[in-house]
Tab-separated table of C-alpha atoms in Angstrom:
chain	number	residue	atom	x	y	z
A	1	MET	CA	32.068	47.796	30.761
A	2	MET	CA	30.624	44.532	29.733
A	3	SER	CA	27.606	44.236	27.279
A	4	PHE	CA	24.884	41.648	28.084
A	5	SER	CA	21.766	40.862	26.074
A	6	LEU	CA	19.060	38.115	26.557
A	7	SER	CA	18.713	35.403	23.968
A	8	LEU	CA	15.235	34.455	22.709
A	9	ASN	CA	14.868	31.359	24.201
A	10	GLY	CA	12.615	32.891	26.866
A	11	LEU	CA	9.916	32.780	24.077
A	12	LYS	CA	9.299	29.195	24.831
A	13	ASN	CA	8.312	30.091	28.424
A	14	VAL	CA	5.358	32.047	27.050
A	15	ASN	CA	1.787	30.465	27.273
A	16	PHE	CA	0.580	31.947	23.917
A	17	SER	CA	-2.981	30.720	24.869
A	18	LEU	CA	-3.407	32.804	27.778
A	19	HIS	CA	-2.523	36.007	25.585
A	20	GLU	CA	-5.506	37.547	23.662
A	21	LYS	CA	-5.423	36.490	19.803
A	22	ASP	CA	-6.348	40.009	18.441
A	23	PHE	CA	-4.451	39.658	15.421
A	24	THR	CA	-5.502	37.846	12.106
A	25	PHE	CA	-3.375	36.406	9.351
A	26	ILE	CA	-5.692	35.723	6.141
A	27	PHE	CA	-4.334	33.400	3.446
A	28	ASP	CA	-5.586	33.074	-0.172
A	29	ASN	CA	-8.594	31.208	0.829
A	30	GLU	CA	-10.425	33.511	3.339
A	31	ASN	CA	-11.619	30.319	5.143
A	32	HIS	CA	-7.868	29.695	6.290
A	33	THR	CA	-6.791	32.231	8.889
A	34	TYR	CA	-4.635	32.195	11.911
A	35	GLN	CA	-5.088	34.084	14.879
A	36	ILE	CA	-2.008	35.248	17.171
A	37	ASN	CA	-1.348	38.113	19.562
A	38	SER	CA	-0.796	41.301	18.119
A	39	LEU	CA	2.654	41.872	19.847
A	40	LEU	CA	3.712	38.266	18.495
A	41	ALA	CA	2.489	39.628	14.843
A	42	GLU	CA	5.024	42.432	15.273
A	43	PHE	CA	7.698	40.293	16.250
A	44	LEU	CA	7.275	37.867	13.292
A	45	SER	CA	6.562	40.737	10.833
A	46	PRO	CA	8.548	44.010	10.387
A	47	LYS	CA	5.951	45.076	8.002
A	48	ILE	CA	3.331	44.566	10.573
A	49	SER	CA	5.446	46.664	13.188
A	50	SER	CA	5.810	49.374	10.637
A	51	LEU	CA	2.032	49.401	9.930
A	52	HIS	CA	1.277	49.751	13.641
A	53	LYS	CA	3.342	52.819	13.999
A	54	VAL	CA	1.088	54.500	11.735
A	55	ASP	CA	-2.184	52.701	12.885
A	56	SER	CA	-2.186	50.579	15.872
A	57	SER	CA	-5.815	49.664	15.040
A	58	ILE	CA	-4.743	47.466	12.218
A	59	ASP	CA	-5.634	43.784	13.081
A	60	THR	CA	-5.599	41.725	9.685
A	61	PHE	CA	-2.738	40.923	7.213
A	62	TYR	CA	-2.818	39.245	3.977
A	63	LEU	CA	-0.406	36.254	3.210
A	64	PRO	CA	-0.976	35.938	-0.520
A	65	ASN	CA	0.292	32.573	-2.145
A	66	CYS	CA	1.253	31.602	1.340
A	67	ASN	CA	0.982	27.989	3.034
A	68	ILE	CA	-0.875	27.956	6.421
A	69	SER	CA	1.151	24.658	7.347
A	70	SER	CA	4.620	26.713	6.577
A	71	PHE	CA	3.083	29.225	8.903
A	72	SER	CA	2.283	26.991	11.469
A	73	LYS	CA	5.717	25.535	11.677
A	74	ILE	CA	6.939	29.056	12.312
A	75	MET	CA	4.661	29.427	15.537
A	76	ASP	CA	5.847	25.957	16.671
A	77	LEU	CA	9.490	27.383	16.278
A	78	LEU	CA	8.506	30.265	18.706
A	79	GLN	CA	7.317	27.846	21.132
A	80	GLY	CA	10.847	26.076	21.199
A	81	LYS	CA	9.868	23.000	19.118
A	82	SER	CA	12.165	21.410	16.452
A	83	VAL	CA	10.894	22.082	13.037
A	84	PHE	CA	12.235	20.400	9.855
A	85	PHE	CA	11.445	21.774	6.193
A	86	GLN	CA	11.482	19.389	3.673
A	87	PRO	CA	13.326	20.695	0.272
A	88	LYS	CA	9.947	20.769	-1.504
A	89	GLU	CA	8.819	23.194	1.321
A	90	LEU	CA	11.284	25.842	0.736
A	91	SER	CA	9.491	27.969	-2.026
A	92	ASP	CA	6.495	28.305	0.373
A	93	PHE	CA	8.702	29.394	3.432
A	94	LEU	CA	10.603	31.710	1.412
A	95	ASN	CA	7.325	33.379	0.033
A	96	LEU	CA	6.193	33.704	3.676
A	97	GLY	CA	9.571	35.305	4.785
A	98	ILE	CA	9.188	37.738	1.857
A	99	CYS	CA	5.383	38.499	2.481
A	100	LEU	CA	6.307	39.016	6.465
A	101	GLY	CA	9.360	40.968	5.532
A	102	ASN	CA	11.512	38.711	7.680
A	103	ASN	CA	15.042	38.575	6.747
A	104	GLU	CA	15.850	35.856	9.032
A	105	ILE	CA	13.602	33.517	7.388
A	106	ILE	CA	14.829	34.675	3.838
A	107	GLN	CA	18.579	34.102	5.026
A	108	TYR	CA	17.586	30.702	6.414
A	109	VAL	CA	16.163	29.788	2.629
A	110	ASN	CA	19.292	31.291	1.182
A	111	ASP	CA	21.481	29.131	3.288
A	112	GLN	CA	19.651	25.952	2.050
A	113	MET	CA	19.971	27.123	-1.464
A	114	ASP	CA	23.892	26.605	-1.183
A	115	SER	CA	23.167	22.784	-1.370
A	116	GLU	CA	23.774	20.909	-4.595
A	117	ASN	CA	21.522	21.739	-7.495
A	118	THR	CA	18.834	18.776	-8.040
A	119	PRO	CA	15.752	18.712	-10.094
A	120	LEU	CA	13.536	18.800	-6.950
A	121	ASN	CA	15.290	21.958	-5.632
A	122	ILE	CA	16.113	24.018	-8.770
A	123	VAL	CA	12.944	25.529	-8.730
A	124	ASP	CA	12.939	26.770	-5.046
A	125	LYS	CA	16.616	28.272	-6.088
A	126	LEU	CA	15.292	30.161	-8.952
A	127	LEU	CA	12.308	31.244	-7.049
A	128	PHE	CA	14.540	32.668	-4.560
A	129	GLU	CA	16.546	34.787	-7.000
A	130	GLU	CA	13.740	35.664	-9.037
A	131	ASN	CA	11.616	37.087	-6.067
A	132	TYR	CA	14.569	38.515	-3.769
A	133	LEU	CA	17.611	39.058	-5.932
A	134	SER	CA	18.011	41.651	-8.714
A	135	ASN	CA	18.895	38.802	-11.323
A	136	VAL	CA	18.715	35.074	-11.885
A	137	SER	CA	21.973	33.021	-11.773
A	138	LYS	CA	23.004	31.717	-15.262
A	139	ASN	CA	24.407	28.570	-13.676
A	140	LEU	CA	20.886	28.014	-12.043
A	141	ILE	CA	19.110	28.571	-15.468
A	142	ARG	CA	21.756	26.075	-17.540
A	143	PHE	CA	21.191	23.555	-14.800
A	144	ALA	CA	17.467	23.789	-15.404
A	145	ALA	CA	17.743	23.779	-19.034
A	146	SER	CA	19.754	20.823	-18.918
A	147	ASN	CA	17.702	18.799	-16.519
A	148	ILE	CA	14.098	20.351	-17.259
A	149	CYS	CA	12.654	16.661	-18.046
A	150	GLU	CA	13.528	15.536	-14.538
A	151	VAL	CA	11.776	18.838	-12.889
A	152	PRO	CA	8.090	18.145	-11.636
A	153	PHE	CA	5.302	19.775	-13.527
A	154	ASP	CA	3.842	21.227	-10.283
A	155	HIS	CA	7.438	22.917	-9.676
A	156	ILE	CA	7.800	24.278	-13.220
A	157	GLN	CA	4.324	25.929	-13.245
A	158	LYS	CA	5.494	28.083	-10.443
A	159	LEU	CA	8.038	29.926	-12.348
A	160	SER	CA	7.551	33.343	-14.274
A	161	ILE	CA	7.285	33.382	-17.919
A	162	SER	CA	10.487	35.274	-18.122
A	163	THR	CA	12.359	32.787	-16.033
A	164	LEU	CA	10.978	29.981	-18.375
A	165	SER	CA	12.128	32.016	-21.429
A	166	LEU	CA	15.556	32.116	-20.014
A	167	ILE	CA	15.490	28.219	-19.568
A	168	PHE	CA	13.961	27.428	-23.216
A	169	ARG	CA	16.327	29.694	-25.135
A	170	GLN	CA	19.596	28.003	-23.589
A	171	GLU	CA	21.668	26.133	-26.028
A	172	CYS	CA	21.927	23.307	-23.469
A	173	LEU	CA	18.295	22.898	-23.579
A	174	SER	CA	17.975	18.861	-23.269
A	175	ILE	CA	14.536	17.505	-23.895
A	176	TYR	CA	12.914	14.187	-24.966
A	177	THR	CA	11.564	15.299	-28.319
A	178	GLU	CA	10.186	18.696	-29.688
A	179	ASP	CA	6.925	17.079	-28.899
A	180	TRP	CA	7.593	17.016	-25.266
A	181	LEU	CA	8.537	20.679	-25.065
A	182	PHE	CA	5.488	21.426	-27.080
A	183	ASN	CA	3.350	19.442	-24.735
A	184	LEU	CA	4.739	21.162	-21.402
A	185	ILE	CA	3.978	24.470	-22.898
A	186	PHE	CA	0.645	23.586	-24.013
A	187	ASP	CA	-0.169	22.208	-20.545
A	188	LEU	CA	0.937	25.861	-19.034
A	189	PHE	CA	-0.948	27.503	-21.815
A	190	GLN	CA	-3.967	25.601	-20.705
A	191	ILE	CA	-3.544	26.932	-17.016
A	192	ASN	CA	-2.678	30.613	-18.348
A	193	GLN	CA	-2.905	31.756	-21.784
A	194	ASP	CA	-0.014	34.249	-20.982
A	195	TYR	CA	2.043	31.298	-21.377
A	196	SER	CA	1.456	31.472	-25.012
A	197	GLU	CA	4.655	33.416	-25.878
A	198	LEU	CA	6.792	30.399	-25.041
A	199	PHE	CA	5.685	28.655	-28.179
A	200	GLN	CA	8.267	30.722	-29.668
A	201	TYR	CA	11.104	28.406	-28.428
A	202	VAL	CA	9.380	25.406	-30.324
A	203	ILE	CA	10.841	24.072	-33.315
A	204	PHE	CA	7.643	23.548	-35.312
A	205	GLY	CA	9.293	21.642	-37.963
A	206	ASN	CA	10.175	18.987	-35.837
A	207	LEU	CA	6.845	18.490	-34.389
A	208	LYS	CA	4.448	15.485	-34.980
A	209	LYS	CA	1.160	16.401	-37.177
A	210	GLU	CA	-0.755	15.972	-34.109
A	211	SER	CA	0.913	18.427	-32.124
A	212	LEU	CA	0.746	20.869	-34.887
A	213	GLN	CA	-3.157	20.324	-35.100
A	214	ARG	CA	-3.509	20.692	-31.553
A	215	PHE	CA	-1.873	24.012	-31.710
A	216	ILE	CA	-3.810	25.392	-34.808
A	217	THR	CA	-7.132	24.416	-33.048
A	218	VAL	CA	-6.522	25.767	-29.706
A	219	MET	CA	-4.266	28.915	-30.186
A	220	PRO	CA	-6.109	32.160	-30.282
A	221	PHE	CA	-4.895	34.277	-33.187
A	222	GLU	CA	-4.595	37.393	-31.019
A	223	LYS	CA	-1.964	35.099	-29.080
A	224	VAL	CA	0.154	34.759	-32.017
A	225	ASN	CA	3.077	37.424	-31.543
A	226	ILE	CA	5.638	38.189	-34.219
A	227	PHE	CA	8.137	35.518	-32.420
A	228	ILE	CA	5.553	32.773	-32.580
A	229	TRP	CA	4.852	33.482	-35.902
A	230	SER	CA	8.629	33.316	-37.010
A	231	ALA	CA	8.802	30.054	-35.533
A	232	ILE	CA	5.592	28.858	-37.373
A	233	SER	CA	6.495	30.447	-40.793
A	234	SER	CA	9.794	28.576	-40.678
A	235	LEU	CA	7.757	25.451	-41.577
A	236	LEU	CA	7.475	27.285	-45.339
A	237	THR	CA	11.179	26.829	-45.890
A	238	ASP	CA	13.755	24.610	-45.453
A	239	ALA	CA	14.801	25.855	-42.246
A	240	GLY	CA	11.798	24.564	-40.679
A	241	ILE	CA	13.088	20.993	-39.959
A	242	LYS	CA	16.563	21.264	-37.887
A	243	ASP	CA	18.794	18.378	-37.518
A	244	CYS	CA	19.583	18.164	-33.781
A	245	SER	CA	21.136	14.774	-33.894
A	246	GLN	CA	24.609	16.099	-33.462
A	247	SER	CA	23.445	18.456	-30.191
A	248	ASN	CA	22.303	17.959	-26.827
A	249	ARG	CA	18.760	19.014	-27.489
A	250	TYR	CA	17.014	15.691	-27.638
A	251	ARG	CA	18.267	13.154	-24.995
A	252	GLY	CA	15.642	10.429	-25.275
A	253	GLN	CA	14.330	7.986	-27.792
A	254	TYR	CA	10.724	8.188	-28.958
A	255	PHE	CA	8.820	5.247	-30.595
A	256	ASP	CA	5.532	5.241	-32.275
A	257	CYS	CA	3.581	2.518	-33.971
A	258	LEU	CA	2.456	5.543	-36.620
A	259	ASP	CA	-1.150	4.566	-36.804
A	260	GLU	CA	-3.498	1.973	-35.088
A	261	ASN	CA	-2.886	-0.607	-37.691
A	262	MET	CA	0.946	-0.594	-37.955
A	263	ASN	CA	3.021	-3.333	-37.506
A	264	LYS	CA	4.301	-3.686	-33.878
A	265	SER	CA	7.936	-3.467	-34.836
A	266	TYR	CA	8.310	0.102	-33.953
A	267	GLY	CA	8.198	-0.279	-30.270
A	268	ILE	CA	10.277	0.020	-27.350
A	269	LEU	CA	10.920	-3.838	-26.794
A	270	ALA	CA	11.502	-4.374	-30.482
A	271	TYR	CA	14.180	-1.316	-30.385
A	272	LEU	CA	15.975	-3.075	-27.369
A	273	THR	CA	15.761	-6.222	-29.143
A	274	LYS	CA	17.631	-4.825	-32.033
A	275	LYS	CA	20.003	-2.880	-30.202
A	276	TYR	CA	21.280	-5.939	-28.167
A	277	ASN	CA	20.912	-8.645	-31.175
A	278	GLY	CA	19.018	-11.230	-29.110
A	279	ASN	CA	16.599	-12.092	-26.459
A	280	ILE	CA	16.348	-8.866	-24.235
A	281	HIS	CA	15.091	-11.100	-21.358
A	282	GLN	CA	17.989	-13.691	-21.361
A	283	LEU	CA	20.272	-10.893	-21.913
A	284	LYS	CA	19.415	-9.204	-18.602
A	285	VAL	CA	18.365	-5.954	-20.556
A	286	ILE	CA	14.922	-6.474	-19.260
A	287	ASN	CA	13.345	-8.789	-16.772
A	288	LEU	CA	10.013	-10.423	-17.618
A	289	THR	CA	7.838	-11.787	-14.591
A	290	SER	CA	4.268	-12.934	-13.682
A	291	SER	CA	1.921	-14.015	-11.330
A	292	GLY	CA	2.920	-17.631	-12.384
A	293	VAL	CA	2.972	-19.540	-15.571
A	294	ASN	CA	0.349	-22.301	-16.345
A	295	PRO	CA	1.526	-25.275	-14.417
A	296	ASN	CA	0.104	-27.777	-17.175
A	297	MET	CA	1.802	-25.617	-19.972
A	298	PRO	CA	5.311	-24.736	-18.728
A	299	ASN	CA	6.507	-23.871	-22.003
A	300	ARG	CA	4.109	-20.868	-22.185
A	301	VAL	CA	6.672	-18.785	-20.560
A	302	GLU	CA	6.895	-15.018	-20.095
A	303	GLU	CA	9.426	-14.323	-22.850
A	304	ASN	CA	7.442	-15.666	-25.694
A	305	ILE	CA	5.674	-12.141	-25.629
A	306	LEU	CA	8.920	-10.820	-27.268
A	307	ASP	CA	8.708	-12.829	-30.891
A	308	SER	CA	5.167	-12.129	-32.588
A	309	SER	CA	6.514	-14.378	-35.394
A	310	SER	CA	6.597	-17.293	-33.226
A	311	PRO	CA	3.544	-19.609	-32.583
A	312	LYS	CA	4.595	-19.679	-28.959
A	313	TYR	CA	2.664	-17.540	-26.343
A	314	PHE	CA	2.577	-16.670	-22.718
A	315	GLN	CA	-0.250	-17.910	-20.439
A	316	SER	CA	-0.476	-17.426	-16.778
A	317	SER	CA	-1.987	-19.922	-14.215
A	318	ASP	CA	-5.777	-19.860	-13.469
A	319	THR	CA	-5.932	-17.347	-10.969
A	320	GLU	CA	-7.896	-13.877	-10.386
A	321	ASN	CA	-5.725	-10.931	-11.122
A	322	SER	CA	-3.175	-12.842	-13.102
A	323	TRP	CA	-0.605	-10.555	-14.452
A	324	ILE	CA	2.743	-10.334	-16.731
A	325	GLY	CA	5.252	-7.588	-15.792
A	326	VAL	CA	8.337	-5.836	-17.488
A	327	ASP	CA	11.202	-4.513	-15.446
A	328	PHE	CA	13.205	-2.131	-17.495
A	329	ILE	CA	15.968	-2.308	-14.725
A	330	ASP	CA	18.154	0.706	-15.613
A	331	ARG	CA	15.722	2.480	-17.902
A	332	LYS	CA	12.364	3.985	-17.500
A	333	VAL	CA	9.579	4.330	-20.090
A	334	SER	CA	6.588	6.887	-20.326
A	335	LEU	CA	3.965	5.473	-22.652
A	336	GLU	CA	1.470	6.861	-25.109
A	337	LYS	CA	0.133	3.608	-26.286
A	338	TYR	CA	0.689	-0.264	-26.129
A	339	PHE	CA	-0.127	-3.212	-28.313
A	340	ILE	CA	-1.499	-6.672	-27.305
A	341	GLN	CA	-1.726	-9.655	-29.710
A	342	SER	CA	-4.208	-12.710	-28.780
A	343	ARG	CA	-2.952	-16.197	-28.973
A	344	PRO	CA	-2.926	-17.646	-32.608
A	345	ASP	CA	-4.330	-21.339	-31.986
A	346	PHE	CA	-7.802	-20.796	-30.914
A	347	ASP	CA	-10.614	-18.763	-32.109
A	348	ARG	CA	-13.520	-16.686	-30.221
A	349	GLY	CA	-14.262	-17.977	-26.646
A	350	SER	CA	-10.752	-19.066	-25.535
A	351	ASP	CA	-8.636	-17.569	-23.289
A	352	HIS	CA	-8.792	-14.041	-24.908
A	353	LEU	CA	-8.538	-10.976	-22.940
A	354	CYS	CA	-11.731	-9.068	-22.082
A	355	HIS	CA	-10.936	-7.240	-18.897
A	356	TRP	CA	-7.490	-5.734	-18.124
A	357	ILE	CA	-5.402	-2.945	-16.623
A	358	LEU	CA	-2.205	-1.661	-17.549
A	359	GLU	CA	-0.229	-0.095	-14.556
A	360	GLY	CA	3.099	1.597	-13.981
A	361	SER	CA	5.252	1.506	-10.911
A	362	ASP	CA	8.753	2.952	-9.626
A	363	ASN	CA	9.086	0.272	-6.902
A	364	ASN	CA	7.111	-2.820	-7.694
A	365	LEU	CA	4.963	-2.038	-4.789
A	366	LEU	CA	2.781	0.966	-5.545
A	367	TRP	CA	1.125	1.132	-8.871
A	368	SER	CA	-0.288	3.739	-10.943
A	369	PRO	CA	-3.231	3.101	-13.453
A	370	LEU	CA	-2.182	3.656	-17.168
A	371	ASP	CA	-5.205	2.278	-19.023
A	372	MET	CA	-8.203	0.038	-18.030
A	373	ARG	CA	-10.573	-1.848	-20.427
A	374	ASP	CA	-13.758	-3.797	-19.595
A	375	ASP	CA	-15.923	-6.033	-21.606
A	376	ASN	CA	-13.605	-5.505	-24.634
A	377	GLU	CA	-14.157	-7.796	-27.346
A	378	ILE	CA	-11.513	-6.505	-29.955
A	379	LEU	CA	-8.962	-9.580	-28.903
A	380	ASN	CA	-11.518	-12.189	-28.805
A	381	GLY	CA	-10.579	-14.457	-31.610
A	382	ALA	CA	-7.022	-16.147	-32.812
A	383	ASN	CA	-4.304	-13.688	-33.796
A	384	LYS	CA	-6.185	-10.469	-33.121
A	385	PHE	CA	-4.356	-7.290	-32.495
A	386	ALA	CA	-4.842	-3.761	-31.475
A	387	VAL	CA	-3.067	-0.372	-30.278
A	388	PHE	CA	-4.683	0.934	-27.278
A	389	ARG	CA	-3.968	4.549	-26.029
A	390	ILE	CA	-2.815	5.486	-22.530
A	391	SER	CA	-5.689	6.988	-20.702
A	392	GLN	CA	-4.110	8.161	-17.389
A	393	ASN	CA	-0.797	9.222	-15.840
A	394	LYS	CA	0.375	10.346	-19.212
A	395	GLY	CA	3.866	11.809	-19.334
A	396	LYS	CA	4.907	9.859	-16.300
A	397	PHE	CA	8.057	7.695	-16.158
A	398	PHE	CA	8.037	4.167	-14.790
A	399	ARG	CA	10.726	1.275	-14.310
A	400	PHE	CA	7.913	-1.270	-14.086
A	401	LEU	CA	5.200	-2.139	-16.384
A	402	ARG	CA	2.355	-4.776	-15.369
A	403	LEU	CA	-0.655	-6.090	-17.389
A	404	ARG	CA	-3.274	-7.573	-15.125
A	405	ILE	CA	-6.559	-9.155	-15.750
A	406	THR	CA	-9.370	-7.616	-13.812
A	407	GLY	CA	-12.009	-10.175	-14.904
A	408	PRO	CA	-12.398	-13.562	-16.720
A	409	THR	CA	-11.128	-14.115	-20.133
A	410	ALA	CA	-13.473	-15.145	-23.113
A	411	SER	CA	-13.357	-18.661	-22.071
A	412	GLY	CA	-14.491	-17.970	-18.267
A	413	TYR	CA	-11.294	-18.885	-16.813
A	414	ASN	CA	-8.500	-16.366	-15.323
A	415	ASN	CA	-5.359	-17.509	-17.507
A	416	LEU	CA	-3.940	-14.170	-18.973
A	417	THR	CA	-2.951	-15.503	-22.383
A	418	ILE	CA	-1.023	-13.417	-25.020
A	419	SER	CA	1.300	-13.827	-27.813
A	420	SER	CA	2.667	-10.346	-27.961
A	421	LEU	CA	3.214	-7.177	-26.124
A	422	GLU	CA	4.581	-4.076	-27.234
A	423	PHE	CA	5.147	-0.466	-25.741
A	424	TYR	CA	5.194	3.085	-27.335
A	425	GLY	CA	6.474	6.283	-25.968
A	426	TYR	CA	9.558	7.711	-24.490
A	427	LEU	CA	12.434	5.540	-23.512
A	428	ARG	CA	14.894	7.080	-21.017
A	429	GLU	CA	18.478	5.184	-21.201
């Protein structure tokens, strides 16, 4: 006797629009609903099928923390359409499978998890094991700890406090600086104060004064548990400051001008100049470009900004939106501050910056604003200099930086003219 069964291909022959939509799926926002036939709802969800065996009148089902666009893709699958899920959508798809109790969806996500670990898929893999398996793989935890700096913040905040604790306590944790870890936890804490327990993994003795002040000002006393207190109290002993130079904990370099009036020699460009012992533009460590050098003064080239002790300076052609840019080539930077110095040979009213924007990019095509100044007189004079704080897109890394004028200089022309430019923040080499 031969067995025979029908495939599910026949579902694509069903005209769903002809059948009563008598069952409603409700998402987090009750304005977002999806109505289908109740038989189809049972086909999708074993949970709904079980509920109908008890009470056939049930006609709604909540899908907490589920994405309606992922649900729409499942409906497309049932109609025989080809559907593709991006890696970043897997966590939404997994959560949907768990809520529906659909093991086929869960198994599909599990199959995708067999792919190579990357900073973009590691959270999805952790979420799968966190929500569906009894424990989380040590290998995944170690990978997350070693690559935490590359994992997007909106991914990290999906993880539970217990999983983040496992990551932050790893010896292989690799971060740019202790302040970077503090800022990450602080951002999570601002979303939900329950994240406060993660501060116990911060080495407080290695924080800048600014970070310590933020913690003392914002942290509620009742959120300071015994483990956080132990981490803070280490400041009172020699154990408070830990030398991590021989470990992998700190992977990046941090450059700070220390205060607004400090000499610019503490910056990223100065560090690279010292490291390579020469003109880093000519040595192709970085690449300086511009919208064009003043054709009447061809010696006022971009690389003049690298030597603040020289009377030479950069001057662009007289065109709107003139700019000077830095390509860090195989490096990236995340800025906190930047330094500009005006030309040394003319006082007020000359080609000094008054309106400008500093921008960052990964591809030299799409630019993100980092800081903008309008009607600013602080550089209007010979050899004037100032340090400015980044006001937008903090914490993001960029390969390209660009300083661009957004209005005329103090002379009324559009010649972008500066003698020195420097950057402070994180350098990823």
